[in-house]
Amino acid sequence: MSQHLSEQEIQRRESLKKLRDLGIEPYPAAEYHITHTTEQIKAQYPENKEDEAFKSVSLAGRLMSVRVMGKASFANLQDASGRVQVYFNRDVICPGEDKSLYNDVFKKLLDIGDFIGIKGKVFTTQVGETTIEVESFTVLSKALKPLPVVKTDDQGNVHDRFNDPEMRYRMRYVDLVVNDGVKETFVKRTKIMNAMREFFNAKDYLEVETPILQPIPGGAAARPFITHHNALDMPLYLRIANELYLKRLIVGGFDGVYEFAKDFRNEGMDRTHNPEFTVMEIYVAYKDYFWMMDFTEKMLEHVVKTVNGATTVKIGDKEISFKAPFKRISMIDAIKEHTGIDINGMDEKELLEVCKKLHVETDETMGKGKLIDEIFGEKCEPHYIQPTFITDYPVEMSPLCKKHRDNPELTERFELMINGKEVANAYSELNDPIDQRERFEAQLTLSEKGDDEAMFIDQDFLRALEYGMPPTSGMGIGIDRLTMLLTGQTSIQEVLFFPQMRPEKKPVLPKKEDFEKVGVSKEWSAHVMEVFGNVKKLQEAKATQVHQQLNGYRKKKKLDIPALQLPDVENWFE
């Protein structure tokens, strides 16, 4: 497969060959022993300058900048923890007569982005910067593509920033290298999950794993991804939720189980939705949704304090407090508060009229629960900035939830709203197998109306309930959205290493024939393509410049073809 290379990429491949010609393997297999990270040196050396450990250190990382000054050079080396300045002196690296390791390898064959290992001693420069004087270095990996060079001027202004969102998400590996702060977001994400685990494990709840490939996409109302198992000749679904399997484990005798799960929903993508997402679900026996509200707010207070060092989080110009207790309001009261309309007791027809009055978009597939959900989502949800439990959802909206103990039209359910978005969802779980079957059958009616997000009937789960499940409360929390909140991000793509992207538009590769069509001879067409890439770029240059550049290229490459004459080149521009 042909690959068009830029001039820099060609030069790097030439350097790769020259390294090998010098007997230097640019991709060695052996372990490179490291004694310190850059962060350890910068943090520990200033207070421990006489420590023998700093007189012989070994580090590895990427070259991120090089300033050559004749026999001496300064560079920045970046590893996973940060950057440190390194100093190369020709006569230290090459104490003998042969200076090629510095003059040829370091100065000419190494590029920004290359991985090297260095050994040397730590010192402080005259301007007070902790620096490593390199006594020897090893090429560990030659980078064949140049990194974007992000420059900062004397006033601190950043230029040529690698900040196009699509490029950043598609090439996260580059984003992590060149953009400060990106890595910290993902480190925080892991800390959030670890803090949750710490909280759950302290209560002896068990972390478990449940199937991703499922015969029934149960546990939520969503459109699934469908695949096919060839050996069994049956359809399978990527899970939309892990709820029903976790409840099976409660039936099996566990008091508390939780899972950090990858779920998949074949729906739209936007700044808060990705088709693949991470959710934590926990189920605890002998509890109800009142207990789960208390548990959730205590858990989140613990997580936020552990990760951020305080219980408040700044998002834009808003300060959000995770200090328990959180506000609590029923869904019906929330709708009444923000629309002035009391929907309590309304049927489907009346709700359609309310939607029409409020200019909430509907369609014929929506049942009563979906209509209420649309009203709340459009007219109420954005108002809940501080953590707020929205409670007591209508029964039509919650087919897996226990009916309210005081009002059978409602369910014992809450959703936690923060910064105008749902972050958590919890129930007093439905454990009556007869009631559960009736709810599933009602969902089947919605499916027949055309609602492709209605739940399937999971016969095996119903069988499990018939063996008896103790009173249980369950809660699910979106890890992606929680990470967005705690890192101040407004897009879910910023907290996913590799968010789902549209197919990349492949560039149309140039062909020699394209150049021949504008008059370039066959013997020159491949070389002109290598230098300019495409006809448009060629014709954007001046004929005199093209003439000089190509003849210079011919001389450098020692091409056995006639030199170009200026009139010949001018013909390409007509």
PDB file of N, CA and C in Angstrom, residues 328-361:
ATOM      1  N   ARG A 328     -33.724  17.072  48.150  1.00  0.00           N
ATOM      2  CA  ARG A 328     -34.593  16.009  47.656  1.00  0.00           C
ATOM      3  C   ARG A 328     -35.945  16.611  47.253  1.00  0.00           C
ATOM      4  N   ILE A 329     -36.458  16.225  46.061  1.00  0.00           N
ATOM      5  CA  ILE A 329     -37.759  16.702  45.577  1.00  0.00           C
ATOM      6  C   ILE A 329     -38.341  15.651  44.652  1.00  0.00           C
ATOM      7  N   SER A 330     -39.660  15.441  44.732  1.00  0.00           N
ATOM      8  CA  SER A 330     -40.295  14.436  43.867  1.00  0.00           C
ATOM      9  C   SER A 330     -40.369  14.952  42.430  1.00  0.00           C
ATOM     10  N   MET A 331     -40.435  14.026  41.478  1.00  0.00           N
ATOM     11  CA  MET A 331     -40.500  14.417  40.061  1.00  0.00           C
ATOM     12  C   MET A 331     -41.739  15.258  39.781  1.00  0.00           C
ATOM     13  N   ILE A 332     -42.876  14.852  40.324  1.00  0.00           N
ATOM     14  CA  ILE A 332     -44.122  15.592  40.070  1.00  0.00           C
ATOM     15  C   ILE A 332     -44.023  17.009  40.632  1.00  0.00           C
ATOM     16  N   ASP A 333     -43.441  17.142  41.835  1.00  0.00           N
ATOM     17  CA  ASP A 333     -43.273  18.479  42.413  1.00  0.00           C
ATOM     18  C   ASP A 333     -42.263  19.305  41.607  1.00  0.00           C
ATOM     19  N   ALA A 334     -41.234  18.640  41.056  1.00  0.00           N
ATOM     20  CA  ALA A 334     -40.247  19.354  40.246  1.00  0.00           C
ATOM     21  C   ALA A 334     -40.890  19.918  38.983  1.00  0.00           C
ATOM     22  N   ILE A 335     -41.736  19.102  38.323  1.00  0.00           N
ATOM     23  CA  ILE A 335     -42.431  19.573  37.115  1.00  0.00           C
ATOM     24  C   ILE A 335     -43.372  20.726  37.457  1.00  0.00           C
ATOM     25  N   LYS A 336     -44.064  20.594  38.600  1.00  0.00           N
ATOM     26  CA  LYS A 336     -44.974  21.658  39.027  1.00  0.00           C
ATOM     27  C   LYS A 336     -44.201  22.943  39.331  1.00  0.00           C
ATOM     28  N   GLU A 337     -43.032  22.782  39.951  1.00  0.00           N
ATOM     29  CA  GLU A 337     -42.219  23.938  40.327  1.00  0.00           C
ATOM     30  C   GLU A 337     -41.739  24.715  39.105  1.00  0.00           C
ATOM     31  N   HIS A 338     -41.394  23.996  38.019  1.00  0.00           N
ATOM     32  CA  HIS A 338     -40.776  24.661  36.869  1.00  0.00           C
ATOM     33  C   HIS A 338     -41.736  24.908  35.695  1.00  0.00           C
ATOM     34  N   THR A 339     -42.944  24.318  35.739  1.00  0.00           N
ATOM     35  CA  THR A 339     -43.908  24.574  34.658  1.00  0.00           C
ATOM     36  C   THR A 339     -45.217  25.154  35.171  1.00  0.00           C
ATOM     37  N   GLY A 340     -45.441  25.020  36.469  1.00  0.00           N
ATOM     38  CA  GLY A 340     -46.719  25.467  37.027  1.00  0.00           C
ATOM     39  C   GLY A 340     -47.849  24.486  36.784  1.00  0.00           C
ATOM     40  N   ILE A 341     -47.551  23.287  36.231  1.00  0.00           N
ATOM     41  CA  ILE A 341     -48.588  22.307  35.895  1.00  0.00           C
ATOM     42  C   ILE A 341     -48.451  21.093  36.800  1.00  0.00           C
ATOM     43  N   ASP A 342     -49.565  20.671  37.400  1.00  0.00           N
ATOM     44  CA  ASP A 342     -49.595  19.469  38.234  1.00  0.00           C
ATOM     45  C   ASP A 342     -50.044  18.293  37.363  1.00  0.00           C
ATOM     46  N   ILE A 343     -49.093  17.385  37.035  1.00  0.00           N
ATOM     47  CA  ILE A 343     -49.423  16.265  36.148  1.00  0.00           C
ATOM     48  C   ILE A 343     -49.910  15.047  36.927  1.00  0.00           C
ATOM     49  N   ASN A 344     -50.021  15.165  38.229  1.00  0.00           N
ATOM     50  CA  ASN A 344     -50.425  14.028  39.060  1.00  0.00           C
ATOM     51  C   ASN A 344     -51.790  13.499  38.624  1.00  0.00           C
ATOM     52  N   GLY A 345     -51.831  12.205  38.295  1.00  0.00           N
ATOM     53  CA  GLY A 345     -53.088  11.561  37.916  1.00  0.00           C
ATOM     54  C   GLY A 345     -53.472  11.714  36.460  1.00  0.00           C
ATOM     55  N   MET A 346     -52.678  12.427  35.647  1.00  0.00           N
ATOM     56  CA  MET A 346     -53.022  12.625  34.233  1.00  0.00           C
ATOM     57  C   MET A 346     -52.828  11.338  33.426  1.00  0.00           C
ATOM     58  N   ASP A 347     -53.676  11.130  32.433  1.00  0.00           N
ATOM     59  CA  ASP A 347     -53.515   9.983  31.536  1.00  0.00           C
ATOM     60  C   ASP A 347     -52.693  10.406  30.313  1.00  0.00           C
ATOM     61  N   GLU A 348     -52.521   9.452  29.384  1.00  0.00           N
ATOM     62  CA  GLU A 348     -51.658   9.695  28.226  1.00  0.00           C
ATOM     63  C   GLU A 348     -52.165  10.862  27.378  1.00  0.00           C
ATOM     64  N   LYS A 349     -53.470  10.936  27.179  1.00  0.00           N
ATOM     65  CA  LYS A 349     -54.056  11.995  26.349  1.00  0.00           C
ATOM     66  C   LYS A 349     -53.813  13.368  26.976  1.00  0.00           C
ATOM     67  N   GLU A 350     -54.009  13.453  28.293  1.00  0.00           N
ATOM     68  CA  GLU A 350     -53.810  14.734  28.983  1.00  0.00           C
ATOM     69  C   GLU A 350     -52.333  15.148  28.948  1.00  0.00           C
ATOM     70  N   LEU A 351     -51.458  14.166  29.065  1.00  0.00           N
ATOM     71  CA  LEU A 351     -50.027  14.474  29.028  1.00  0.00           C
ATOM     72  C   LEU A 351     -49.598  14.969  27.651  1.00  0.00           C
ATOM     73  N   LEU A 352     -50.203  14.410  26.603  1.00  0.00           N
ATOM     74  CA  LEU A 352     -49.916  14.891  25.248  1.00  0.00           C
ATOM     75  C   LEU A 352     -50.315  16.353  25.099  1.00  0.00           C
ATOM     76  N   GLU A 353     -51.433  16.736  25.709  1.00  0.00           N
ATOM     77  CA  GLU A 353     -51.867  18.130  25.668  1.00  0.00           C
ATOM     78  C   GLU A 353     -50.901  19.042  26.425  1.00  0.00           C
ATOM     79  N   VAL A 354     -50.399  18.528  27.570  1.00  0.00           N
ATOM     80  CA  VAL A 354     -49.417  19.302  28.337  1.00  0.00           C
ATOM     81  C   VAL A 354     -48.150  19.509  27.514  1.00  0.00           C
ATOM     82  N   CYS A 355     -47.691  18.443  26.844  1.00  0.00           N
ATOM     83  CA  CYS A 355     -46.495  18.555  25.996  1.00  0.00           C
ATOM     84  C   CYS A 355     -46.706  19.591  24.897  1.00  0.00           C
ATOM     85  N   LYS A 356     -47.888  19.558  24.315  1.00  0.00           N
ATOM     86  CA  LYS A 356     -48.204  20.512  23.248  1.00  0.00           C
ATOM     87  C   LYS A 356     -48.179  21.935  23.789  1.00  0.00           C
ATOM     88  N   LYS A 357     -48.736  22.121  24.970  1.00  0.00           N
ATOM     89  CA  LYS A 357     -48.790  23.445  25.587  1.00  0.00           C
ATOM     90  C   LYS A 357     -47.384  23.957  25.918  1.00  0.00           C
ATOM     91  N   LEU A 358     -46.517  23.040  26.345  1.00  0.00           N
ATOM     92  CA  LEU A 358     -45.153  23.409  26.746  1.00  0.00           C
ATOM     93  C   LEU A 358     -44.160  23.380  25.586  1.00  0.00           C
ATOM     94  N   HIS A 359     -44.668  23.037  24.386  1.00  0.00           N
ATOM     95  CA  HIS A 359     -43.832  22.943  23.178  1.00  0.00           C
ATOM     96  C   HIS A 359     -42.741  21.873  23.332  1.00  0.00           C
ATOM     97  N   VAL A 360     -43.119  20.757  23.975  1.00  0.00           N
ATOM     98  CA  VAL A 360     -42.227  19.600  24.107  1.00  0.00           C
ATOM     99  C   VAL A 360     -42.532  18.637  22.964  1.00  0.00           C
ATOM    100  N   GLU A 361     -41.514  18.282  22.207  1.00  0.00           N
ATOM    101  CA  GLU A 361     -41.699  17.433  21.027  1.00  0.00           C
ATOM    102  C   GLU A 361     -42.071  16.008  21.428  1.00  0.00           C
TER     103      GLU A 361
END
